[in-house]
Amino acid sequence: MTRRIHSLLLLACLLVLNTGIAPRAAAQSSEPVPTPFSTNVQTEWLHEVLPLAETFGDKQGEPAAWPGYRTNPHSRQRELIGYAFHSADVPPVEPGYSAPIDMLVGVDADFKLTGVKILDYEETYLRIKGDFLAQPDLLRQFRNKSISDEFQIDQDIDGIAGSTVSVFAIARGARNAARQIAEAYLDYDPGDPVREARGARTKELMSGSSW
């Protein structure tokens, strides 16, 4: 009898875990990421955009950035894994529809974006739609995206209806600034910008053609 009670209790616990905690975690992942409307960067925000970093150094360098570190599981030595930076510290800043969009961005040693957090913006739709850039799907698509990618709206980046300029500013602003940070601190080779631009234009023209 006691064994049966224990089995029932175990089953009840499993049901709670499966139907309670897991769905809540899934729901949280699709919740909006409210914009703080502040450029006073908090430590927890750095962890949001460079989540594998255990600690961060002081903001330093030119362009300015926060180096992120973690302990190597094999050597037990501290190692650099990437940088977090405020877009305003890496000019030229990509303009939005009404004004530049302040972002916190992370880039790792593999030249991939690790996160984008909107800090502040003054787009026209903000007065109409509220915090419309707080959509989790908008920001999630930048994670693990190579900074060598094109970041073309409606091609490798999904836009927001009626807010193409804003999304373009986020995408190109994050990409271009991350390239500068990676070139300055991570030995990133940006290649020939003229050849890259021509190649992107050729792809754009070909994608619009019917054969």
Short mmCIF file of C-alpha atoms in Angstrom, two decimals:
data_model
loop_
_atom_site.label_atom_id
_atom_site.label_comp_id
_atom_site.label_asym_id
_atom_site.label_seq_id
_atom_site.Cartn_x
_atom_site.Cartn_y
_atom_site.Cartn_z
CA MET A 1 0.00 0.00 0.00
CA THR A 2 2.82 2.37 0.94
CA ARG A 3 4.60 1.59 -2.32
CA ARG A 4 1.43 2.41 -4.25
CA ILE A 5 1.13 5.77 -2.46
CA HIS A 6 4.75 6.55 -3.28
CA SER A 7 4.11 5.68 -6.93
CA LEU A 8 1.07 7.94 -7.06
CA LEU A 9 3.01 10.79 -5.47
CA LEU A 10 5.82 10.34 -7.98
CA LEU A 11 3.32 10.36 -10.85
CA ALA A 12 1.73 13.53 -9.50
CA CYS A 13 5.11 15.25 -9.30
CA LEU A 14 5.89 14.27 -12.87
CA LEU A 15 2.56 15.65 -14.04
CA VAL A 16 3.23 18.95 -12.28
CA LEU A 17 6.65 19.18 -13.90
CA ASN A 18 5.37 18.32 -17.35
CA THR A 19 2.24 20.45 -17.33
CA GLY A 20 3.30 23.30 -15.09
CA ILE A 21 6.90 24.35 -15.28
CA ALA A 22 7.73 23.41 -18.87
CA PRO A 23 4.79 25.24 -20.48
CA ARG A 24 5.56 28.35 -18.43
CA ALA A 25 9.14 28.31 -19.68
CA ALA A 26 7.90 27.99 -23.25
CA ALA A 27 5.46 30.83 -22.74
CA GLN A 28 8.17 33.08 -21.34
CA SER A 29 10.29 32.60 -24.45
CA SER A 30 7.56 34.15 -26.60
CA GLU A 31 6.83 37.06 -24.30
CA PRO A 32 7.77 40.62 -25.34
CA VAL A 33 11.18 41.95 -24.32
CA PRO A 34 10.25 45.42 -23.03
CA THR A 35 12.53 48.25 -24.08
CA PRO A 36 14.04 49.93 -20.98
CA PHE A 37 14.20 53.32 -22.75
CA SER A 38 17.51 53.93 -21.03
CA THR A 39 21.12 53.89 -22.19
CA ASN A 40 22.41 53.42 -18.64
CA VAL A 41 23.65 49.89 -19.35
CA GLN A 42 23.11 47.37 -16.55
CA THR A 43 25.27 44.29 -15.97
CA GLU A 44 22.33 41.94 -16.48
CA TRP A 45 21.79 43.44 -19.92
CA LEU A 46 25.35 42.52 -20.87
CA HIS A 47 24.55 38.91 -19.94
CA GLU A 48 21.42 39.08 -22.11
CA VAL A 49 23.39 39.86 -25.26
CA LEU A 50 26.47 37.73 -24.47
CA PRO A 51 24.90 34.92 -22.42
CA LEU A 52 27.91 32.58 -22.31
CA ALA A 53 30.03 35.19 -20.55
CA GLU A 54 30.42 34.60 -16.82
CA THR A 55 32.07 37.95 -16.14
CA PHE A 56 32.70 41.21 -17.96
CA GLY A 57 35.64 43.57 -17.93
CA ASP A 58 35.31 47.33 -17.81
CA LYS A 59 34.17 49.17 -20.90
CA GLN A 60 37.34 50.03 -22.77
CA GLY A 61 39.05 50.61 -26.10
CA GLU A 62 38.22 52.43 -29.29
CA PRO A 63 35.55 51.63 -30.28
CA ALA A 64 34.44 51.08 -26.69
CA ALA A 65 33.19 47.64 -25.67
CA TRP A 66 32.85 45.31 -22.68
CA PRO A 67 35.01 42.16 -22.99
CA GLY A 68 33.21 39.00 -21.86
CA TYR A 69 34.99 36.07 -20.20
CA ARG A 70 34.30 32.54 -19.05
CA THR A 71 36.35 29.80 -17.41
CA ASN A 72 37.66 27.19 -19.84
CA PRO A 73 36.29 23.84 -18.57
CA HIS A 74 39.52 22.02 -19.46
CA SER A 75 42.31 24.44 -18.54
CA ARG A 76 40.30 26.24 -15.83
CA GLN A 77 41.78 29.47 -17.19
CA ARG A 78 39.77 32.58 -17.94
CA GLU A 79 39.24 33.04 -21.67
CA LEU A 80 37.79 35.80 -23.81
CA ILE A 81 34.62 34.72 -25.59
CA GLY A 82 33.44 37.98 -27.15
CA TYR A 83 32.34 41.55 -26.63
CA ALA A 84 29.20 43.48 -25.77
CA PHE A 85 28.85 47.03 -27.02
CA HIS A 86 26.48 49.98 -27.23
CA SER A 87 25.71 50.85 -30.84
CA ALA A 88 26.13 54.58 -30.15
CA ASP A 89 29.81 53.93 -29.33
CA VAL A 90 30.51 52.51 -32.79
CA PRO A 91 29.91 55.21 -35.44
CA PRO A 92 28.58 55.77 -37.98
CA VAL A 93 25.23 54.97 -36.39
CA GLU A 94 22.55 53.63 -38.75
CA PRO A 95 19.57 56.06 -38.71
CA GLY A 96 16.08 54.80 -37.96
CA TYR A 97 12.89 56.30 -39.36
CA SER A 98 12.86 59.17 -36.86
CA ALA A 99 16.20 58.86 -35.03
CA PRO A 100 18.98 56.34 -34.38
CA ILE A 101 17.95 53.21 -32.46
CA ASP A 102 20.11 52.58 -29.40
CA MET A 103 21.06 48.92 -29.08
CA LEU A 104 23.21 46.69 -26.92
CA VAL A 105 24.81 43.99 -29.07
CA GLY A 106 26.97 40.93 -28.42
CA VAL A 107 29.47 39.36 -30.83
CA ASP A 108 31.55 36.26 -30.13
CA ALA A 109 34.97 35.01 -31.22
CA ASP A 110 33.33 33.03 -34.04
CA PHE A 111 32.12 36.32 -35.55
CA LYS A 112 28.48 35.65 -34.74
CA LEU A 113 25.96 37.90 -33.07
CA THR A 114 24.97 36.49 -29.69
CA GLY A 115 22.17 38.89 -28.89
CA VAL A 116 20.58 42.26 -29.60
CA LYS A 117 18.73 44.31 -27.00
CA ILE A 118 16.91 47.53 -27.87
CA LEU A 119 17.79 50.19 -25.29
CA ASP A 120 15.96 53.26 -26.57
CA TYR A 121 14.24 54.57 -29.71
CA GLU A 122 11.91 57.34 -30.89
CA GLU A 123 10.26 55.87 -33.97
CA THR A 124 6.91 57.30 -35.13
CA TYR A 125 5.08 54.00 -34.58
CA LEU A 126 6.04 54.12 -30.91
CA ARG A 127 3.27 56.67 -30.35
CA ILE A 128 0.78 54.60 -32.33
CA LYS A 129 1.62 50.97 -31.54
CA GLY A 130 3.51 51.32 -28.28
CA ASP A 131 6.76 49.42 -27.80
CA PHE A 132 6.55 47.67 -31.18
CA LEU A 133 10.23 46.67 -31.27
CA ALA A 134 9.74 44.50 -28.18
CA GLN A 135 8.77 41.51 -30.34
CA PRO A 136 10.86 38.48 -29.29
CA ASP A 137 10.92 36.98 -32.79
CA LEU A 138 12.43 40.17 -34.18
CA LEU A 139 15.42 40.07 -31.84
CA ARG A 140 15.76 36.28 -31.61
CA GLN A 141 16.59 35.96 -35.30
CA PHE A 142 19.90 37.78 -34.77
CA ARG A 143 21.27 35.18 -32.35
CA ASN A 144 24.04 33.03 -33.83
CA LYS A 145 23.87 34.99 -37.08
CA SER A 146 27.20 35.45 -38.81
CA ILE A 147 28.28 39.06 -39.18
CA SER A 148 29.42 38.13 -42.70
CA ASP A 149 25.79 37.58 -43.74
CA GLU A 150 23.98 40.16 -45.86
CA PHE A 151 21.22 41.09 -43.36
CA GLN A 152 18.71 41.76 -46.15
CA ILE A 153 15.14 42.45 -45.05
CA ASP A 154 12.69 39.75 -46.21
CA GLN A 155 15.60 37.59 -47.37
CA ASP A 156 17.71 36.52 -44.40
CA ILE A 157 16.01 38.91 -41.95
CA ASP A 158 12.26 38.99 -41.28
CA GLY A 159 10.79 42.47 -41.10
CA ILE A 160 7.77 44.03 -39.39
CA ALA A 161 4.89 45.23 -41.55
CA GLY A 162 5.01 49.00 -41.83
CA SER A 163 8.35 49.24 -40.01
CA THR A 164 10.87 48.28 -42.67
CA VAL A 165 13.12 51.28 -42.01
CA SER A 166 13.27 50.52 -38.29
CA VAL A 167 14.15 46.85 -38.83
CA PHE A 168 16.70 47.81 -41.48
CA ALA A 169 18.33 50.19 -38.98
CA ILE A 170 18.52 47.44 -36.37
CA ALA A 171 19.84 44.81 -38.78
CA ARG A 172 22.44 46.89 -40.59
CA GLY A 173 23.33 48.86 -37.47
CA ALA A 174 24.03 45.70 -35.46
CA ARG A 175 25.89 44.03 -38.33
CA ASN A 176 28.09 46.97 -39.28
CA ALA A 177 28.97 47.85 -35.70
CA ALA A 178 29.70 44.20 -34.84
CA ARG A 179 32.04 44.00 -37.82
CA GLN A 180 33.95 47.01 -36.50
CA ILE A 181 34.21 45.50 -33.02
CA ALA A 182 35.30 42.12 -34.41
CA GLU A 183 37.85 43.75 -36.69
CA ALA A 184 39.27 45.81 -33.81
CA TYR A 185 39.47 43.04 -31.20
CA LEU A 186 38.86 39.61 -32.73
CA ASP A 187 41.00 39.64 -35.91
CA TYR A 188 37.96 39.68 -38.17
CA ASP A 189 38.74 40.24 -41.85
CA PRO A 190 35.87 42.19 -43.43
CA GLY A 191 37.11 41.47 -46.96
CA ASP A 192 36.74 43.89 -49.84
CA PRO A 193 33.65 46.08 -49.14
CA VAL A 194 33.32 47.07 -52.81
CA ARG A 195 33.35 43.46 -53.98
CA GLU A 196 30.94 42.52 -51.21
CA ALA A 197 28.53 45.29 -52.19
CA ARG A 198 28.67 44.27 -55.84
CA GLY A 199 28.05 40.64 -54.95
CA ALA A 200 25.08 41.56 -52.78
CA ARG A 201 23.65 43.71 -55.57
CA THR A 202 24.08 40.90 -58.10
CA LYS A 203 22.25 38.47 -55.82
CA GLU A 204 19.47 40.99 -55.32
CA LEU A 205 19.01 41.44 -59.07
CA MET A 206 19.10 37.71 -59.74
CA SER A 207 16.55 36.97 -57.01
CA GLY A 208 14.10 39.30 -58.73
CA SER A 209 14.51 37.69 -62.13
CA SER A 210 12.51 34.84 -63.62
CA TRP A 211 14.40 32.33 -65.73
#
